[in-house]
PDB file of C-alpha atoms and ligand atoms in Angstrom:
ATOM      1  CA  VAL A   1       0.000   0.000   0.000  1.00 98.00           C
ATOM      2  CA  ARG A   2       1.320   3.439  -0.940  1.00 98.00           C
ATOM      3  CA  LEU A   3      -0.188   6.684   0.291  1.00 98.00           C
ATOM      4  CA  TYR A   4       0.334   9.909  -1.605  1.00 98.00           C
ATOM      5  CA  ASN A   5       0.546  11.958   1.491  1.00 98.00           C
ATOM      6  CA  TYR A   6       1.271  15.394   2.957  1.00 98.00           C
ATOM      7  CA  PHE A   7       1.671  15.894   6.673  1.00 98.00           C
ATOM      8  CA  ARG A   8      -0.739  18.816   6.920  1.00 97.00           C
ATOM      9  CA  SER A   9      -3.442  17.446   4.628  1.00 97.00           C
ATOM     10  CA  SER A  10      -6.403  16.621   6.810  1.00 97.00           C
ATOM     11  CA  ALA A  11      -7.813  14.317   4.136  1.00 98.00           C
ATOM     12  CA  ALA A  12      -4.537  12.336   4.143  1.00 98.00           C
ATOM     13  CA  TYR A  13      -4.544  12.409   7.965  1.00 98.00           C
ATOM     14  CA  ARG A  14      -7.932  10.569   7.918  1.00 98.00           C
ATOM     15  CA  VAL A  15      -6.418   7.766   5.865  1.00 98.00           C
ATOM     16  CA  ARG A  16      -3.245   7.570   7.980  1.00 98.00           C
ATOM     17  CA  ILE A  17      -5.430   7.013  11.043  1.00 99.00           C
ATOM     18  CA  ALA A  18      -7.394   4.237   9.327  1.00 98.00           C
ATOM     19  CA  LEU A  19      -4.255   2.494   8.051  1.00 98.00           C
ATOM     20  CA  ASN A  20      -2.731   2.659  11.528  1.00 98.00           C
ATOM     21  CA  LEU A  21      -5.884   1.426  13.272  1.00 98.00           C
ATOM     22  CA  LYS A  22      -5.946  -1.563  10.955  1.00 98.00           C
ATOM     23  CA  GLY A  23      -2.224  -2.175  11.336  1.00 98.00           C
ATOM     24  CA  ILE A  24      -1.607  -1.883   7.581  1.00 98.00           C
ATOM     25  CA  ALA A  25       1.996  -0.997   6.811  1.00 97.00           C
ATOM     26  CA  TYR A  26       2.288   1.568   4.023  1.00 98.00           C
ATOM     27  CA  ASP A  27       4.859   3.493   2.044  1.00 98.00           C
ATOM     28  CA  ASN A  28       4.671   7.214   1.487  1.00 98.00           C
ATOM     29  CA  THR A  29       5.100   9.370  -1.540  1.00 98.00           C
ATOM     30  CA  PHE A  30       5.020  12.924  -0.290  1.00 98.00           C
ATOM     31  CA  VAL A  31       3.191  15.511  -2.355  1.00 98.00           C
ATOM     32  CA  HIS A  32       4.081  18.983  -1.087  1.00 97.00           C
ATOM     33  CA  LEU A  33       1.037  21.206  -1.466  1.00 97.00           C
ATOM     34  CA  THR A  34       2.894  24.519  -1.666  1.00 96.00           C
ATOM     35  CA  ARG A  35       6.425  23.757  -2.903  1.00 95.00           C
ATOM     36  CA  ASN A  36       7.079  24.425  -6.604  1.00 91.00           C
ATOM     37  CA  GLY A  37       3.637  25.963  -6.925  1.00 93.00           C
ATOM     38  CA  GLY A  38       2.058  22.805  -5.505  1.00 97.00           C
ATOM     39  CA  GLU A  39       3.253  19.299  -6.372  1.00 97.00           C
ATOM     40  CA  GLN A  40      -0.402  18.179  -6.545  1.00 98.00           C
ATOM     41  CA  PHE A  41      -0.533  19.934  -9.915  1.00 97.00           C
ATOM     42  CA  ALA A  42       2.448  18.036 -11.377  1.00 97.00           C
ATOM     43  CA  PRO A  43       1.430  16.035 -14.470  1.00 97.00           C
ATOM     44  CA  GLU A  44       2.675  12.751 -12.932  1.00 96.00           C
ATOM     45  CA  TYR A  45       0.474  13.259  -9.881  1.00 98.00           C
ATOM     46  CA  LYS A  46      -2.518  14.359 -11.936  1.00 97.00           C
ATOM     47  CA  THR A  47      -2.235  11.141 -13.898  1.00 97.00           C
ATOM     48  CA  LEU A  48      -2.955   9.372 -10.608  1.00 96.00           C
ATOM     49  CA  ASN A  49      -5.546  11.813  -9.377  1.00 97.00           C
ATOM     50  CA  PRO A  50      -6.893  14.116 -12.077  1.00 97.00           C
ATOM     51  CA  GLN A  51      -8.450  16.243  -9.339  1.00 97.00           C
ATOM     52  CA  GLY A  52      -4.976  17.306  -8.214  1.00 98.00           C
ATOM     53  CA  LEU A  53      -5.897  16.680  -4.586  1.00 98.00           C
ATOM     54  CA  VAL A  54      -4.112  14.718  -1.862  1.00 98.00           C
ATOM     55  CA  PRO A  55      -4.361  11.914  -0.823  1.00 98.00           C
ATOM     56  CA  ALA A  56      -4.323   9.102  -3.354  1.00 98.00           C
ATOM     57  CA  LEU A  57      -3.952   5.460  -2.402  1.00 98.00           C
ATOM     58  CA  ASP A  58      -2.226   2.803  -4.463  1.00 98.00           C
ATOM     59  CA  ASP A  59      -3.027  -0.720  -3.336  1.00 97.00           C
ATOM     60  CA  ASP A  60      -1.368  -3.229  -5.657  1.00 96.00           C
ATOM     61  CA  GLY A  61      -1.959  -0.957  -8.614  1.00 96.00           C
ATOM     62  CA  GLU A  62      -5.544  -0.101  -7.660  1.00 97.00           C
ATOM     63  CA  ILE A  63      -5.588   3.670  -7.444  1.00 98.00           C
ATOM     64  CA  ILE A  64      -8.208   5.022  -5.095  1.00 98.00           C
ATOM     65  CA  THR A  65      -9.009   8.739  -4.824  1.00 98.00           C
ATOM     66  CA  GLN A  66     -11.201  10.502  -2.236  1.00 98.00           C
ATOM     67  CA  SER A  67     -10.303   9.848   1.383  1.00 98.00           C
ATOM     68  CA  LEU A  68     -13.755   8.645   2.383  1.00 98.00           C
ATOM     69  CA  ALA A  69     -13.748   6.118  -0.463  1.00 98.00           C
ATOM     70  CA  MET A  70     -10.329   5.000   0.804  1.00 98.00           C
ATOM     71  CA  LEU A  71     -11.675   4.512   4.322  1.00 98.00           C
ATOM     72  CA  GLU A  72     -14.547   2.384   3.061  1.00 98.00           C
ATOM     73  CA  TYR A  73     -12.249   0.507   0.662  1.00 98.00           C
ATOM     74  CA  LEU A  74      -9.817  -0.310   3.474  1.00 98.00           C
ATOM     75  CA  ASP A  75     -12.688  -1.370   5.697  1.00 98.00           C
ATOM     76  CA  GLU A  76     -14.010  -3.768   3.066  1.00 97.00           C
ATOM     77  CA  LYS A  77     -10.667  -5.172   2.000  1.00 97.00           C
ATOM     78  CA  TYR A  78      -9.148  -5.368   5.491  1.00 96.00           C
ATOM     79  CA  PRO A  79     -12.148  -6.075   7.740  1.00 95.00           C
ATOM     80  CA  ASN A  80     -10.075  -6.633  10.876  1.00 93.00           C
ATOM     81  CA  VAL A  81     -10.605  -3.740  13.258  1.00 96.00           C
ATOM     82  CA  PRO A  82     -13.876  -2.604  11.616  1.00 98.00           C
ATOM     83  CA  LEU A  83     -14.333   1.128  11.130  1.00 98.00           C
ATOM     84  CA  LEU A  84     -18.091   0.949  10.573  1.00 98.00           C
ATOM     85  CA  PRO A  85     -20.599  -0.720  12.887  1.00 97.00           C
ATOM     86  CA  ILE A  86     -20.854  -4.377  11.878  1.00 93.00           C
ATOM     87  CA  SER A  87     -23.543  -4.837   9.256  1.00 88.00           C
ATOM     88  CA  VAL A  88     -26.666  -6.229  10.889  1.00 93.00           C
ATOM     89  CA  PRO A  89     -29.735  -6.634   8.638  1.00 95.00           C
ATOM     90  CA  THR A  90     -32.125  -4.805  10.929  1.00 96.00           C
ATOM     91  CA  PRO A  91     -33.390  -1.213  10.782  1.00 95.00           C
ATOM     92  CA  GLN A  92     -31.158  -0.379  13.753  1.00 96.00           C
ATOM     93  CA  GLY A  93     -28.174  -2.020  12.069  1.00 94.00           C
ATOM     94  CA  TYR A  94     -28.611  -0.018   8.876  1.00 96.00           C
ATOM     95  CA  ALA A  95     -29.206   3.151  10.852  1.00 97.00           C
ATOM     96  CA  ALA A  96     -26.006   2.706  12.861  1.00 98.00           C
ATOM     97  CA  ARG A  97     -23.896   2.539   9.692  1.00 98.00           C
ATOM     98  CA  ALA A  98     -25.761   5.484   8.193  1.00 98.00           C
ATOM     99  CA  ARG A  99     -25.174   7.498  11.380  1.00 98.00           C
ATOM    100  CA  VAL A 100     -21.416   6.946  11.251  1.00 98.00           C
ATOM    101  CA  ARG A 101     -21.300   7.822   7.556  1.00 98.00           C
ATOM    102  CA  ALA A 102     -23.368  10.940   8.170  1.00 98.00           C
ATOM    103  CA  LEU A 103     -20.984  12.156  10.888  1.00 98.00           C
ATOM    104  CA  ALA A 104     -18.018  11.550   8.591  1.00 98.00           C
ATOM    105  CA  LEU A 105     -19.731  13.269   5.657  1.00 98.00           C
ATOM    106  CA  ALA A 106     -20.613  16.295   7.778  1.00 98.00           C
ATOM    107  CA  VAL A 107     -16.859  16.886   8.073  1.00 98.00           C
ATOM    108  CA  CYS A 108     -15.741  15.722   4.630  1.00 98.00           C
ATOM    109  CA  CYS A 109     -18.454  17.350   2.512  1.00 97.00           C
ATOM    110  CA  ASP A 110     -19.713  20.288   4.501  1.00 97.00           C
ATOM    111  CA  ILE A 111     -16.784  21.632   6.556  1.00 98.00           C
ATOM    112  CA  HIS A 112     -13.427  20.681   5.067  1.00 97.00           C
ATOM    113  CA  PRO A 113     -13.995  21.594   1.375  1.00 97.00           C
ATOM    114  CA  LEU A 114     -14.894  25.184   2.217  1.00 97.00           C
ATOM    115  CA  ASN A 115     -11.542  25.742   3.909  1.00 94.00           C
ATOM    116  CA  ASN A 116      -9.380  23.777   1.538  1.00 94.00           C
ATOM    117  CA  LEU A 117      -6.235  25.416   0.186  1.00 95.00           C
ATOM    118  CA  ARG A 118      -7.634  26.048  -3.282  1.00 96.00           C
ATOM    119  CA  VAL A 119     -10.753  27.700  -1.841  1.00 97.00           C
ATOM    120  CA  LEU A 120      -8.682  29.906   0.485  1.00 97.00           C
ATOM    121  CA  LYS A 121      -6.524  30.864  -2.508  1.00 96.00           C
ATOM    122  CA  ALA A 122      -9.665  31.725  -4.482  1.00 97.00           C
ATOM    123  CA  ILE A 123     -11.131  33.972  -1.790  1.00 97.00           C
ATOM    124  CA  THR A 124      -7.827  35.794  -1.251  1.00 97.00           C
ATOM    125  CA  LYS A 125      -6.429  35.973  -4.786  1.00 97.00           C
ATOM    126  CA  ASP A 126      -9.589  36.053  -6.909  1.00 97.00           C
ATOM    127  CA  LEU A 127     -11.936  37.853  -4.550  1.00 97.00           C
ATOM    128  CA  GLY A 128      -9.392  39.956  -2.638  1.00 97.00           C
ATOM    129  CA  ALA A 129     -10.160  38.837   0.923  1.00 97.00           C
ATOM    130  CA  ASP A 130      -7.587  40.076   3.459  1.00 97.00           C
ATOM    131  CA  ASP A 131      -6.185  37.998   6.334  1.00 96.00           C
ATOM    132  CA  ALA A 132      -8.969  38.973   8.750  1.00 97.00           C
ATOM    133  CA  GLN A 133     -11.653  38.104   6.214  1.00 97.00           C
ATOM    134  CA  LYS A 134      -9.943  34.810   5.443  1.00 97.00           C
ATOM    135  CA  SER A 135      -9.806  33.917   9.155  1.00 96.00           C
ATOM    136  CA  ALA A 136     -13.464  34.860   9.582  1.00 96.00           C
ATOM    137  CA  TRP A 137     -14.375  32.664   6.616  1.00 97.00           C
ATOM    138  CA  ILE A 138     -12.490  29.678   8.051  1.00 97.00           C
ATOM    139  CA  ALA A 139     -14.011  30.135  11.506  1.00 97.00           C
ATOM    140  CA  LYS A 140     -17.517  30.522  10.081  1.00 97.00           C
ATOM    141  CA  TRP A 141     -17.570  27.130   8.364  1.00 98.00           C
ATOM    142  CA  ILE A 142     -15.803  25.200  11.086  1.00 98.00           C
ATOM    143  CA  SER A 143     -17.989  26.738  13.802  1.00 98.00           C
ATOM    144  CA  SER A 144     -21.300  26.185  12.049  1.00 98.00           C
ATOM    145  CA  GLY A 145     -20.324  22.640  11.118  1.00 98.00           C
ATOM    146  CA  PHE A 146     -19.056  21.832  14.606  1.00 98.00           C
ATOM    147  CA  ALA A 147     -22.155  23.352  16.254  1.00 98.00           C
ATOM    148  CA  ALA A 148     -24.335  20.908  14.339  1.00 98.00           C
ATOM    149  CA  LEU A 149     -22.005  17.978  14.978  1.00 98.00           C
ATOM    150  CA  GLU A 150     -21.847  18.836  18.682  1.00 98.00           C
ATOM    151  CA  THR A 151     -25.659  18.717  18.863  1.00 98.00           C
ATOM    152  CA  GLN A 152     -25.804  15.410  17.019  1.00 98.00           C
ATOM    153  CA  LEU A 153     -23.109  13.843  19.180  1.00 98.00           C
ATOM    154  CA  ALA A 154     -24.266  15.237  22.519  1.00 98.00           C
ATOM    155  CA  ARG A 155     -27.888  14.160  22.185  1.00 98.00           C
ATOM    156  CA  SER A 156     -27.398  10.661  20.811  1.00 98.00           C
ATOM    157  CA  PRO A 157     -27.360   7.582  23.039  1.00 98.00           C
ATOM    158  CA  HIS A 158     -25.083   6.002  20.406  1.00 98.00           C
ATOM    159  CA  THR A 159     -22.233   8.392  21.170  1.00 98.00           C
ATOM    160  CA  GLY A 160     -19.755   6.742  23.485  1.00 98.00           C
ATOM    161  CA  ALA A 161     -16.077   7.247  24.161  1.00 98.00           C
ATOM    162  CA  TYR A 162     -15.907   7.770  20.393  1.00 98.00           C
ATOM    163  CA  CYS A 163     -18.358   9.226  17.885  1.00 98.00           C
ATOM    164  CA  HIS A 164     -20.205   5.926  17.786  1.00 98.00           C
ATOM    165  CA  GLY A 165     -19.841   3.598  20.722  1.00 98.00           C
ATOM    166  CA  ASP A 166     -16.583   2.703  22.374  1.00 97.00           C
ATOM    167  CA  SER A 167     -14.348   1.983  19.425  1.00 98.00           C
ATOM    168  CA  PRO A 168     -13.137   4.265  16.630  1.00 98.00           C
ATOM    169  CA  THR A 169     -15.005   4.496  13.342  1.00 98.00           C
ATOM    170  CA  ILE A 170     -14.578   6.451  10.128  1.00 98.00           C
ATOM    171  CA  ALA A 171     -16.380   9.306  11.896  1.00 99.00           C
ATOM    172  CA  ASP A 172     -13.445   9.635  14.322  1.00 99.00           C
ATOM    173  CA  CYS A 173     -10.968   9.304  11.434  1.00 99.00           C
ATOM    174  CA  CYS A 174     -12.588  12.419   9.956  1.00 98.00           C
ATOM    175  CA  LEU A 175     -13.314  14.376  13.128  1.00 98.00           C
ATOM    176  CA  VAL A 176      -9.812  14.352  14.602  1.00 98.00           C
ATOM    177  CA  PRO A 177      -8.071  15.943  11.569  1.00 98.00           C
ATOM    178  CA  GLN A 178     -10.800  18.596  11.421  1.00 98.00           C
ATOM    179  CA  VAL A 179     -10.221  19.449  15.096  1.00 98.00           C
ATOM    180  CA  PHE A 180      -6.500  19.659  14.323  1.00 98.00           C
ATOM    181  CA  SER A 181      -7.251  22.144  11.505  1.00 97.00           C
ATOM    182  CA  ALA A 182      -9.574  24.140  13.737  1.00 98.00           C
ATOM    183  CA  ARG A 183      -6.783  24.533  16.289  1.00 98.00           C
ATOM    184  CA  ARG A 184      -4.279  25.422  13.568  1.00 95.00           C
ATOM    185  CA  PHE A 185      -6.606  28.212  12.481  1.00 94.00           C
ATOM    186  CA  ASN A 186      -7.209  29.292  16.115  1.00 96.00           C
ATOM    187  CA  VAL A 187     -10.931  28.535  16.054  1.00 96.00           C
ATOM    188  CA  ASP A 188     -12.501  28.677  19.527  1.00 97.00           C
ATOM    189  CA  LEU A 189     -13.608  25.136  20.443  1.00 98.00           C
ATOM    190  CA  SER A 190     -14.969  25.895  23.919  1.00 98.00           C
ATOM    191  CA  GLU A 191     -18.593  25.429  22.801  1.00 98.00           C
ATOM    192  CA  TYR A 192     -18.007  21.892  21.547  1.00 98.00           C
ATOM    193  CA  PRO A 193     -17.283  19.828  24.682  1.00 98.00           C
ATOM    194  CA  THR A 194     -18.342  16.504  23.169  1.00 98.00           C
ATOM    195  CA  ILE A 195     -16.184  17.034  20.092  1.00 98.00           C
ATOM    196  CA  THR A 196     -13.158  17.986  22.173  1.00 98.00           C
ATOM    197  CA  ARG A 197     -13.743  15.086  24.570  1.00 98.00           C
ATOM    198  CA  ILE A 198     -13.820  12.590  21.692  1.00 99.00           C
ATOM    199  CA  ASP A 199     -10.779  14.220  20.096  1.00 98.00           C
ATOM    200  CA  ALA A 200      -8.876  13.947  23.392  1.00 98.00           C
ATOM    201  CA  GLN A 201      -9.856  10.286  23.737  1.00 98.00           C
ATOM    202  CA  CYS A 202      -8.741   9.508  20.172  1.00 98.00           C
ATOM    203  CA  ASN A 203      -5.420  11.190  20.760  1.00 98.00           C
ATOM    204  CA  THR A 204      -4.583   8.741  23.545  1.00 98.00           C
ATOM    205  CA  VAL A 205      -4.629   5.884  20.999  1.00 98.00           C
ATOM    206  CA  PRO A 206      -1.262   5.038  19.372  1.00 98.00           C
ATOM    207  CA  ALA A 207      -2.813   4.759  15.878  1.00 98.00           C
ATOM    208  CA  PHE A 208      -4.118   8.317  16.120  1.00 98.00           C
ATOM    209  CA  ILE A 209      -0.904   9.639  17.680  1.00 98.00           C
ATOM    210  CA  ALA A 210       1.235   8.099  14.937  1.00 98.00           C
ATOM    211  CA  ALA A 211      -0.967   9.784  12.316  1.00 98.00           C
ATOM    212  CA  GLN A 212      -0.564  13.296  13.741  1.00 98.00           C
ATOM    213  CA  PRO A 213       1.043  15.815  11.390  1.00 98.00           C
ATOM    214  CA  LYS A 214       3.937  16.420  13.777  1.00 98.00           C
ATOM    215  CA  ASN A 215       4.810  12.713  13.676  1.00 98.00           C
ATOM    216  CA  GLN A 216       5.118  12.500   9.898  1.00 98.00           C
ATOM    217  CA  PRO A 217       8.501  12.198   8.142  1.00 98.00           C
ATOM    218  CA  ASP A 218       7.691  15.252   5.972  1.00 98.00           C
ATOM    219  CA  PHE A 219       6.618  17.427   8.927  1.00 98.00           C
ATOM    220  CA  GLU A 220       7.627  21.073   8.791  1.00 97.00           C
ATOM    221  CA  ALA A 221       7.128  23.419  11.733  1.00 93.00           C
TER     222      ALA A 221
HETATM  223  N1  GSH B 301     -12.654  15.320  -0.869  1.00 89.34           N
HETATM  224  C1  GSH B 301     -11.233  15.084  -0.996  1.00 89.34           C
HETATM  225  C2  GSH B 301     -10.509  16.331  -0.551  1.00 89.34           C
HETATM  226  C3  GSH B 301      -9.060  16.264  -0.827  1.00 89.34           C
HETATM  227  C4  GSH B 301      -8.425  17.609  -0.566  1.00 89.34           C
HETATM  228  O1  GSH B 301      -9.081  18.633  -0.601  1.00 89.34           O
HETATM  229  N2  GSH B 301      -7.114  17.600  -0.284  1.00 89.34           N
HETATM  230  C5  GSH B 301      -6.424  18.829  -0.009  1.00 89.34           C
HETATM  231  C6  GSH B 301      -5.518  18.671   1.188  1.00 89.34           C
HETATM  232  S1  GSH B 301      -6.426  18.300   2.654  1.00 89.34           S
HETATM  233  C7  GSH B 301      -5.591  19.222  -1.214  1.00 89.34           C
HETATM  234  O2  GSH B 301      -5.006  18.379  -1.857  1.00 89.34           O
HETATM  235  N3  GSH B 301      -5.542  20.521  -1.508  1.00 89.34           N
HETATM  236  C8  GSH B 301      -4.747  21.020  -2.572  1.00 89.34           C
HETATM  237  C9  GSH B 301      -5.266  22.287  -3.149  1.00 89.34           C
HETATM  238  O3  GSH B 301      -6.262  22.817  -2.651  1.00 89.34           O
HETATM  239  O4  GSH B 301      -4.657  22.747  -4.100  1.00 89.34           O
HETATM  240  C10 GSH B 301     -10.819  13.901  -0.142  1.00 89.34           C
HETATM  241  O5  GSH B 301     -11.475  13.671   0.884  1.00 89.34           O
HETATM  242  O6  GSH B 301      -9.881  13.176  -0.484  1.00 89.34           O
END
């Protein structure tokens, strides 16, 4: 397994967590998102992922794009240490899997893309936003997304030590990198006690610790 990876990419961070939780050894090819104008735009990388986004996963020549697709792919191909509730053919069983996917999607579709590098470049370079406006933009989408997630997590009897029950799922793989980004952008997290509690719990687990940006070989301060 080879991960096209960048230490600060929160989408890559999701996949690092999943690989570590499942104990899958992997090789890295680092794709620096700002060096040389962004290595994600290099023709060789765009052959792998025409979207020019990190990560990409190469498993025996199968190239997978989109981090959430990678998480589900890994969960199907390497079912040890499941990252979705076990499939049970009952309404509750289906609903449990849908709940975990919904929590993950709330991060991956509705928070992260709005603050992605290319979007921040567009609002500053194309639309002329200054630093204060950029920070306000970032905080707006993380805060509104986290407010909804906090409500969903805090009120559900299915929330446990982790987003769903007492073992990590793809929802945690997505939440933890988003909390990391929120802190990097100095977003106030004091109103999201359930999110920060789950994040703290995850970050006691070796698989999550090993996936942290500061523990990557390509880390830059
Ligand atoms: N939905 C994609 C998002 C991938 C993505 O946005 N990656 C970011 C890094 S976290 C990226 O490559 N950004 C480069 C750019 O914006 O130019 C996924 O989950 O894999």
